[in-house]
PDB file of C-alpha atoms in Angstrom:
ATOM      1  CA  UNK A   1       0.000   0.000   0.000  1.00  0.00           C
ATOM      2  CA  UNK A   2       1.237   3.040  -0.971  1.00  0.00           C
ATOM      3  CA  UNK A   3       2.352   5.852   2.100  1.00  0.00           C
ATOM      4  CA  UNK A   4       3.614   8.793   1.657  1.00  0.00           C
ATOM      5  CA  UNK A   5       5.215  11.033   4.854  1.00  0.00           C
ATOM      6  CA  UNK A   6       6.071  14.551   5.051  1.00  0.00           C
ATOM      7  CA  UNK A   7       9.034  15.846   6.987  1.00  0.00           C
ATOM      8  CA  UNK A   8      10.666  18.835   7.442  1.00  0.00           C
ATOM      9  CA  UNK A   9      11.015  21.837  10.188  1.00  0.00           C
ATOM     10  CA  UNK A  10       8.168  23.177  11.696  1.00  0.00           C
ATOM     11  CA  UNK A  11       9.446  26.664  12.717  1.00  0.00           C
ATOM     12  CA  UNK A  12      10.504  28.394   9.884  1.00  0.00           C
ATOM     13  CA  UNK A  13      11.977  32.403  10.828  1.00  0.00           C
ATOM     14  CA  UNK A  14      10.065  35.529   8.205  1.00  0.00           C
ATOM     15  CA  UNK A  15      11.866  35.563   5.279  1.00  0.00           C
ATOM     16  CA  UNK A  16      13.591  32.295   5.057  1.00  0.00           C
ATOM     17  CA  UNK A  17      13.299  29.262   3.420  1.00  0.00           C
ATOM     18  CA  UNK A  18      11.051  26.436   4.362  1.00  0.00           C
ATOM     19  CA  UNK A  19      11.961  23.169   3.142  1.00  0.00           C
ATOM     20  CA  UNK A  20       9.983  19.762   3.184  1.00  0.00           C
ATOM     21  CA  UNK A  21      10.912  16.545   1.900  1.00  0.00           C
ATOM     22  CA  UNK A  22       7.983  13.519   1.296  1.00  0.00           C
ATOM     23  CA  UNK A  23       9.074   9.664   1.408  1.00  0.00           C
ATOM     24  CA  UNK A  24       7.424   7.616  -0.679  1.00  0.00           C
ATOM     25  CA  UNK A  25       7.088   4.544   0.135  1.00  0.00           C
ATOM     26  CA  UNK A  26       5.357   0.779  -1.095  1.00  0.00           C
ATOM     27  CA  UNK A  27       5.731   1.798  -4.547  1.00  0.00           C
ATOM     28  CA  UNK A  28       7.714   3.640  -6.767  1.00  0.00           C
ATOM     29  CA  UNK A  29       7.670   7.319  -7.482  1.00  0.00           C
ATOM     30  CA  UNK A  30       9.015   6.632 -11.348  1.00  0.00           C
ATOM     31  CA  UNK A  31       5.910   5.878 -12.564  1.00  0.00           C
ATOM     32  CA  UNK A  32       4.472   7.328 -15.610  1.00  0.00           C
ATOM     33  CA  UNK A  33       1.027   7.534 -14.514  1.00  0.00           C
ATOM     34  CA  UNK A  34       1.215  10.095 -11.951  1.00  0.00           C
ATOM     35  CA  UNK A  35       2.292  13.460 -10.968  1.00  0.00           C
ATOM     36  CA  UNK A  36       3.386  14.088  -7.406  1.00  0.00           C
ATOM     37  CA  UNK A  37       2.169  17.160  -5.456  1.00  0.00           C
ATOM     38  CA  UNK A  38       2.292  19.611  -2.682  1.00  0.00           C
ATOM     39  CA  UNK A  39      -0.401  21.190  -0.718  1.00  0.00           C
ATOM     40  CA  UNK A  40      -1.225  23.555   1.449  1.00  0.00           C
ATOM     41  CA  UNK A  41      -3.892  24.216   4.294  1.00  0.00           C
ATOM     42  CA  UNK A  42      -4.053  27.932   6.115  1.00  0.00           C
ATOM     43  CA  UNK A  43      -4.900  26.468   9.571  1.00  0.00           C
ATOM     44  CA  UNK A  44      -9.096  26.906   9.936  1.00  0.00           C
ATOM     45  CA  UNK A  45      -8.938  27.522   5.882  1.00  0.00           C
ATOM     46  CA  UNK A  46      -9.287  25.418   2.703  1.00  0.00           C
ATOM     47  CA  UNK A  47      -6.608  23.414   0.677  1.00  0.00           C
ATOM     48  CA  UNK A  48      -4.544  25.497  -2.224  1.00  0.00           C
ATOM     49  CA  UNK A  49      -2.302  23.781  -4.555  1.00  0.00           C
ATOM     50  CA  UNK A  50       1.047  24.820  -4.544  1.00  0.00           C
ATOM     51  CA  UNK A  51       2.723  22.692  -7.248  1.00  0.00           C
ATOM     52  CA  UNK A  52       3.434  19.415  -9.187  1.00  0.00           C
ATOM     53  CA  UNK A  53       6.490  17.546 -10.120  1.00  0.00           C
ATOM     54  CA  UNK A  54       6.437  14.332 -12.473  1.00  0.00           C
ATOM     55  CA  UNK A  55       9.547  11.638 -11.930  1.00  0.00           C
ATOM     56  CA  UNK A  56      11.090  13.534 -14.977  1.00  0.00           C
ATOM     57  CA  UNK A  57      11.674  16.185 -13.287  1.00  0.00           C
ATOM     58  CA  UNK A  58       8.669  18.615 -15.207  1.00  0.00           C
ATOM     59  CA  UNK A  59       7.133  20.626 -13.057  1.00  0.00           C
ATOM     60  CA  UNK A  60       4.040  22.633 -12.538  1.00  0.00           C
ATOM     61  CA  UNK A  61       3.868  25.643 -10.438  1.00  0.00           C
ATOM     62  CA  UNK A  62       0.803  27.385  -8.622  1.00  0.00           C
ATOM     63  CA  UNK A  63       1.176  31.176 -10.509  1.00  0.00           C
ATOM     64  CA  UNK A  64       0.203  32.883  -6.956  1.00  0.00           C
ATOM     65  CA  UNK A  65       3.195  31.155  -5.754  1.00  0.00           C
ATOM     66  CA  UNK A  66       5.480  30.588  -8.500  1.00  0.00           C
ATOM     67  CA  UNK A  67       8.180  32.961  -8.133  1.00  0.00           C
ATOM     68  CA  UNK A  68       8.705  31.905  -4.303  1.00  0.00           C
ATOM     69  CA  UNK A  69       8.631  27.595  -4.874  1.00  0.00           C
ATOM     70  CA  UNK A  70      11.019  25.532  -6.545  1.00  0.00           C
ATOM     71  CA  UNK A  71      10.169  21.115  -6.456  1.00  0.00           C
ATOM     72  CA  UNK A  72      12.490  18.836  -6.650  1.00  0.00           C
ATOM     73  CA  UNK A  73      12.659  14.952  -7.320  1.00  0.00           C
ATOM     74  CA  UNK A  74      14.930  12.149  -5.831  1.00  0.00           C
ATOM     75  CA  UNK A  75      13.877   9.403  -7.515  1.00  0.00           C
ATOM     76  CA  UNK A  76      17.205   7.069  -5.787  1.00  0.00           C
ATOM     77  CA  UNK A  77      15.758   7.886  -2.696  1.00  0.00           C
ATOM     78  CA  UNK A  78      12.111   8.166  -3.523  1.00  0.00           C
ATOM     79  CA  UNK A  79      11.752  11.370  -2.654  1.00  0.00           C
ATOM     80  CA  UNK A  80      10.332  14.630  -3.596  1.00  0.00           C
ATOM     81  CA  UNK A  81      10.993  17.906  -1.696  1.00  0.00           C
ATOM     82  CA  UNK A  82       9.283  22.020  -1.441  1.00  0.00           C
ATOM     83  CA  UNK A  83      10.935  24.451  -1.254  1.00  0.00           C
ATOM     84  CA  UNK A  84       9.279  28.126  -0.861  1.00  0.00           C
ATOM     85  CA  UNK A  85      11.244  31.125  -0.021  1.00  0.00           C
ATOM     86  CA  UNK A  86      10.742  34.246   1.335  1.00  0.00           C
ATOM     87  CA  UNK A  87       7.886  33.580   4.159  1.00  0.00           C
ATOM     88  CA  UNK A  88       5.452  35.645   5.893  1.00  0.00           C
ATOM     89  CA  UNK A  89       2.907  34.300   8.728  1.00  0.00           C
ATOM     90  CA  UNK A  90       0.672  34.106   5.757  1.00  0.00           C
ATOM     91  CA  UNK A  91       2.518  31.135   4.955  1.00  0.00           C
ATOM     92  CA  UNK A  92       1.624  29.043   8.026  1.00  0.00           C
ATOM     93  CA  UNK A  93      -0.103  26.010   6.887  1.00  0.00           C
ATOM     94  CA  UNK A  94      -0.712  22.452   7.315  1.00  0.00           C
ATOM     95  CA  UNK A  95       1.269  21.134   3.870  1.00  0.00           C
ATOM     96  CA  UNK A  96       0.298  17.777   2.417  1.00  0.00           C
ATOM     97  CA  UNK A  97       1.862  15.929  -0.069  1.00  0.00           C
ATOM     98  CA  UNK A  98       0.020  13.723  -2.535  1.00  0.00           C
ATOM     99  CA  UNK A  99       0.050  11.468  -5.510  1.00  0.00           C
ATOM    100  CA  UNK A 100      -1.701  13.019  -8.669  1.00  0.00           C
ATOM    101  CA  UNK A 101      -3.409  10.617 -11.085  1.00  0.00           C
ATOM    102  CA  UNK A 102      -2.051  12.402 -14.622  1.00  0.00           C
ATOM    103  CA  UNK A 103      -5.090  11.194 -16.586  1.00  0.00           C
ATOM    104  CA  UNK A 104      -8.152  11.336 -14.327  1.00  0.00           C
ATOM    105  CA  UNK A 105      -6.594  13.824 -12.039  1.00  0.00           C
ATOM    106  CA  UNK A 106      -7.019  12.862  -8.704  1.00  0.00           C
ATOM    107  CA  UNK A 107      -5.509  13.562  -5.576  1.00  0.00           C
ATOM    108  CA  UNK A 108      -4.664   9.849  -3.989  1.00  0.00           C
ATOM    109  CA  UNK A 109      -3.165   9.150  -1.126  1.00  0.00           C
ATOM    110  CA  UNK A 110      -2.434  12.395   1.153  1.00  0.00           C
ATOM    111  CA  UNK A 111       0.851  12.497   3.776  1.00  0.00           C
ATOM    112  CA  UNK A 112      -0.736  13.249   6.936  1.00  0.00           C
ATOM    113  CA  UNK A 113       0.542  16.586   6.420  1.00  0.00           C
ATOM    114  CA  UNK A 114       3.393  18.653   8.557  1.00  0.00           C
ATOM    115  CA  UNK A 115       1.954  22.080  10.345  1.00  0.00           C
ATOM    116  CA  UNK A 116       4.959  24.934   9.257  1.00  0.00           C
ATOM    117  CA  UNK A 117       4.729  28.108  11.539  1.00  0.00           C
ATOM    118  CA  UNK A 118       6.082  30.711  10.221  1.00  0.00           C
ATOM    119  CA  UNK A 119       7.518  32.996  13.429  1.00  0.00           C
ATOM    120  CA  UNK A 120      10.369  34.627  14.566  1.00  0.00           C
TER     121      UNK A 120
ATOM    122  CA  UNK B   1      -7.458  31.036 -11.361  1.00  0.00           C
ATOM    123  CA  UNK B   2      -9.917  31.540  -8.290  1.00  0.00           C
ATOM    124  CA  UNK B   3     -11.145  28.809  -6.073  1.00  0.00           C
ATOM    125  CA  UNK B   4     -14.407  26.884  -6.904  1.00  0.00           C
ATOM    126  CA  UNK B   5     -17.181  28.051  -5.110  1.00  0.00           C
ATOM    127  CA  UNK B   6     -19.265  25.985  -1.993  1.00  0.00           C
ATOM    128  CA  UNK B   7     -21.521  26.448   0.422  1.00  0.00           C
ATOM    129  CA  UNK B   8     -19.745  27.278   3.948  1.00  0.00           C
ATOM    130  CA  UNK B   9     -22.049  24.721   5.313  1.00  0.00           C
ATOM    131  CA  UNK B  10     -25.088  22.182   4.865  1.00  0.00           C
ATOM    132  CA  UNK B  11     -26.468  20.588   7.807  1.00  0.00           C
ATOM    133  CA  UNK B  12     -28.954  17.011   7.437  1.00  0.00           C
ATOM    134  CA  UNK B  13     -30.433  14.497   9.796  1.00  0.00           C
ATOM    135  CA  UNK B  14     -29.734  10.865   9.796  1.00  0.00           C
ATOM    136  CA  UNK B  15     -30.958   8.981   6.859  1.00  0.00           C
ATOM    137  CA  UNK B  16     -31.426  12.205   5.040  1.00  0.00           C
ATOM    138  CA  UNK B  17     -29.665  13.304   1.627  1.00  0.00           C
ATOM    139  CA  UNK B  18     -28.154  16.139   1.865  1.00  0.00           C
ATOM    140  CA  UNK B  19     -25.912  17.609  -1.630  1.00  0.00           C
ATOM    141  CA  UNK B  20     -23.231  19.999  -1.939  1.00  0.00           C
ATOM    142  CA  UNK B  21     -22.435  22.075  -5.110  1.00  0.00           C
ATOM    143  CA  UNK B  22     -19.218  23.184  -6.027  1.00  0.00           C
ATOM    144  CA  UNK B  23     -19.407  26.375  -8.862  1.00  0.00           C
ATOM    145  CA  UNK B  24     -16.841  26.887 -11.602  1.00  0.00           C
ATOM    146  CA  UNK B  25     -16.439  28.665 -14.598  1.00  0.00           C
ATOM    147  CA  UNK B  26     -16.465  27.436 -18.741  1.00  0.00           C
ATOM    148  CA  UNK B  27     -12.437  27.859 -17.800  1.00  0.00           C
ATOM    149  CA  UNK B  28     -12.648  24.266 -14.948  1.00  0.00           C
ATOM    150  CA  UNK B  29     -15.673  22.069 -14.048  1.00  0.00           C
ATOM    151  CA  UNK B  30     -17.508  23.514 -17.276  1.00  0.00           C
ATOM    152  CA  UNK B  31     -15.006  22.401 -19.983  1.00  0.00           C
ATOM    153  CA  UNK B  32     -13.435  19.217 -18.142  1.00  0.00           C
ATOM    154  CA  UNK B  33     -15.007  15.805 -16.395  1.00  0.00           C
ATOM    155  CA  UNK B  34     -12.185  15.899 -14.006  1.00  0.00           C
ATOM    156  CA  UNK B  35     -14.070  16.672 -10.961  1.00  0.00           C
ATOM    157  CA  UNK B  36     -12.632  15.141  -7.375  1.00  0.00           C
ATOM    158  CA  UNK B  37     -14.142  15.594  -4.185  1.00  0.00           C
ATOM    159  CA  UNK B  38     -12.479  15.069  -0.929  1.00  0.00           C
ATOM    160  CA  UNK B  39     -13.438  14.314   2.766  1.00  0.00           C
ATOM    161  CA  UNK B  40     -11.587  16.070   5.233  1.00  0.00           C
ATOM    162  CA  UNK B  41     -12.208  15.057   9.004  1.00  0.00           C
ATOM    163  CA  UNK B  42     -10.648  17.428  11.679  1.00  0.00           C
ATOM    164  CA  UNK B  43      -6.931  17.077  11.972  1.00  0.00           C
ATOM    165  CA  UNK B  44      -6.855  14.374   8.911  1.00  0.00           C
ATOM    166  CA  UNK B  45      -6.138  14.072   5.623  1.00  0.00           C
ATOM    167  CA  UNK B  46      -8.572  14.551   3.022  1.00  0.00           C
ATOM    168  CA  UNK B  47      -9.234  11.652   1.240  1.00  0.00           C
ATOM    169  CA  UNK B  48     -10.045  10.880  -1.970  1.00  0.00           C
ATOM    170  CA  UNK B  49     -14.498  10.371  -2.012  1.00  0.00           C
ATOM    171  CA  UNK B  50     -15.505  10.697  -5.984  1.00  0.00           C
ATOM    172  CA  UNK B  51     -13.300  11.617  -9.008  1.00  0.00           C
ATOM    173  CA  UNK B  52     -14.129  12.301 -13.023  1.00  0.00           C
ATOM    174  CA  UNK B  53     -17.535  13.254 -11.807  1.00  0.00           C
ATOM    175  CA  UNK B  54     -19.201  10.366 -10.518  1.00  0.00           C
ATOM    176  CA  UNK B  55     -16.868   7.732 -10.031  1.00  0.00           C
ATOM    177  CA  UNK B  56     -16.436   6.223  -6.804  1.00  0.00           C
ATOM    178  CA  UNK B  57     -12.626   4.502  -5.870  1.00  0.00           C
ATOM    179  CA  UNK B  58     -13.017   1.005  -4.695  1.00  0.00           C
ATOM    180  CA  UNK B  59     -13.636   1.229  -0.393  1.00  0.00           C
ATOM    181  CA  UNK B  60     -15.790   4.143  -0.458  1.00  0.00           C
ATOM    182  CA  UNK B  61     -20.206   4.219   0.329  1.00  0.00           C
ATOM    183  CA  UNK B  62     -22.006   3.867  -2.753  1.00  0.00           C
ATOM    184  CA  UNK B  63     -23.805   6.362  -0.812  1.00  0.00           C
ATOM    185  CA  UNK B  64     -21.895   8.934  -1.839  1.00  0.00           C
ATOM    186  CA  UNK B  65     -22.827  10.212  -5.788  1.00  0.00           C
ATOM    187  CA  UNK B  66     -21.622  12.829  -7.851  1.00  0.00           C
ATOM    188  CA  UNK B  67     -22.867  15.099 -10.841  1.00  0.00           C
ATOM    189  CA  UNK B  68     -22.308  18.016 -12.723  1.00  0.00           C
ATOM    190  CA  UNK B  69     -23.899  20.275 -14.916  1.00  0.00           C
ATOM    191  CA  UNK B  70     -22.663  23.270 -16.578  1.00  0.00           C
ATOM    192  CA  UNK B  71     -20.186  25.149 -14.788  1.00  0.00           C
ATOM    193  CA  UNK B  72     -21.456  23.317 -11.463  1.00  0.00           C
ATOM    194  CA  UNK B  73     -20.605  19.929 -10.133  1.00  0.00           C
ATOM    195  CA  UNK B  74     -22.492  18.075  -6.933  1.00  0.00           C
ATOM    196  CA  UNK B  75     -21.872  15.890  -4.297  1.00  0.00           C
ATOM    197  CA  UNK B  76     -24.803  13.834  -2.678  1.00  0.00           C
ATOM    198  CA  UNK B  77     -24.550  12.053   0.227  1.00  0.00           C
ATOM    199  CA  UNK B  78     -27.563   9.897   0.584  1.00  0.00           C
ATOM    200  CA  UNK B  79     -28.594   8.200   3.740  1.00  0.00           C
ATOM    201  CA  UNK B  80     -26.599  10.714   6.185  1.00  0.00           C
ATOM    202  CA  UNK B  81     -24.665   9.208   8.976  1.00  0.00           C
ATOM    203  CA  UNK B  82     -22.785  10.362  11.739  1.00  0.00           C
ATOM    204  CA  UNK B  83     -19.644   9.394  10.701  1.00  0.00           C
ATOM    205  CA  UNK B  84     -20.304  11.927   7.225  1.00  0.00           C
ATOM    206  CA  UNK B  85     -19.704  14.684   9.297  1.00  0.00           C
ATOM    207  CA  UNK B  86     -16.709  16.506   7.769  1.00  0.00           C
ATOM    208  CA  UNK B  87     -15.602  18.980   5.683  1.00  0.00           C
ATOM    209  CA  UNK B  88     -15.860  18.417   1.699  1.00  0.00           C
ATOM    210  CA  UNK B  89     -13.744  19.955  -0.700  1.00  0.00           C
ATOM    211  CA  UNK B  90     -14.058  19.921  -4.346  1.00  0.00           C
ATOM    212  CA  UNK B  91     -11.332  20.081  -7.231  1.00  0.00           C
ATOM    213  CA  UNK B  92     -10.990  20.018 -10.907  1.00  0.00           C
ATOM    214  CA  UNK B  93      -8.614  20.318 -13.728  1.00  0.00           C
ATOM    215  CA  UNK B  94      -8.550  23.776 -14.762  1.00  0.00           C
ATOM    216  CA  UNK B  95      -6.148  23.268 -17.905  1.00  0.00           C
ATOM    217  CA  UNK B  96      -1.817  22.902 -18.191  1.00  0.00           C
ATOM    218  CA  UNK B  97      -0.992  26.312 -16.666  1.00  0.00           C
ATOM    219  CA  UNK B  98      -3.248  25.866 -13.573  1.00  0.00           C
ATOM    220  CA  UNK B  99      -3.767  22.461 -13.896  1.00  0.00           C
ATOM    221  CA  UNK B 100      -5.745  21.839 -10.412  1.00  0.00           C
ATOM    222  CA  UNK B 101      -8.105  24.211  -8.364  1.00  0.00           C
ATOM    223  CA  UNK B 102      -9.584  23.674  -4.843  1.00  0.00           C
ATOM    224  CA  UNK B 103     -13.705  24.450  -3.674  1.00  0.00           C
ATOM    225  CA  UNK B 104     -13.548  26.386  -0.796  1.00  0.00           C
ATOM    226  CA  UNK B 105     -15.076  23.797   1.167  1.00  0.00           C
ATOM    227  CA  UNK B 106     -18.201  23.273   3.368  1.00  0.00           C
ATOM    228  CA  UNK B 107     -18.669  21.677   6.342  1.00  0.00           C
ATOM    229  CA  UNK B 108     -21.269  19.125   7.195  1.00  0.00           C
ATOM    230  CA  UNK B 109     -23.405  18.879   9.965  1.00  0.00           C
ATOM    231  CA  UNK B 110     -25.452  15.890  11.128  1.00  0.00           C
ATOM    232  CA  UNK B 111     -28.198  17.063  12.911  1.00  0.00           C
TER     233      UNK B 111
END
């Protein structure tokens, strides 16, 4: 059964990077039939997309958010990572990572999600 | 690309059918049949409940359906229990430069 597990700091200072990797695991994250994906949750608010990657490396990018993430892949350690610079409290969130069917387009299974608070 | 419209909430007794609409434009819901909906219990995951529409993934109620017309999908829940009481979110393909938008969820009550 496929898992998938978010890690990462949850303190993350204004302005600074925050950085989360998700493990993959019980299957392999080189498949061709799906994208993998990050997502957020303001805490009391609804979920935003922040971004795709597939095990290629081709990535798609949220356009509110664009200029601030870059996602990775790891595909030796089955891996993909987030990285968004240049937080604000607005940027505290529950993020989830998920696995993105590429032709029906579903979101399937979630990480339990990491809370990130962004705070000096 | 703006989030899909819900209703903040819809409330339903036990045994009742109660159905949730998520709004789009001709841009998402009205030009694709890639609508997902997702069940969201407090401090979980969502999971996945219905996807291209009205399909259901293998483990979940057949008494949960899905619809859409127009520019405005729907999520029934038919024969309300206890345990539906969550908060729904809907998504769908909005095309290859914002492939995927969220609803902005509603939260259901059993009465």
């Amino acid at each position: 059964q496929l898992q998938l597990q978010e890690s990462g700091p949850g303190l993350v200072k204004p302005s600074e990077t925050l950085s989360l990797t998700c493990t993959v695991s019980g299957g392999s994250i080189s498949s061709s039939s799906y994208y993998w994906g990050w997502i957020r949750q303001p805490p009391g608010k609804g979920l935003e997309w922040i971004g795709s990657i597939y095990y290629s490396g081709s990535t798609y990018y949220n356009p509110s958010l664009k200029s601030r993430v870059t996602i990775s892949v790891d595909t030796s350690k089955n891996q993909f990572s987030l990285k968004l610079s240049s937080v604000t409290a607005a940027d505290t969130a529950v993020y989830y990572c998920a696995r993105i069917r590429t032709k029906e387009v579903w979101f399937d299974p979630w990480g339990q999600g990491t809370l990130v608070t962004v705070s000096s | 690309q703006s989030a899909l419209t819900q209703p903040a909430s819809v409330s339903g007794s036990p045994g009742q059918s109660i159905t949730i609409s998520c709004t789009g434009t001709s841009s998402d819901v009205g030009s694709y049949n890639l609508v997902s909906w997702y069940q969201q219990h407090p401090g979980k995951a969502p999971k996945l409940m219905i996807y291209e529409v009205s399909k259901r993934p293998s483990g979940v109620s057949n008494r949960f359906s899905g619809s859409k017309s127009g520019n405005t999908a729907s999520l029934t829940i038919s024969g309300l229990q206890a345990e539906d009481e969550a908060d729904y979110y809907c998504c769908s393909y909005a095309g290859s430069s914002t492939p995927y938008v969220f609803g902005t969820g509603t939260k259901v009550t059993v009465l």
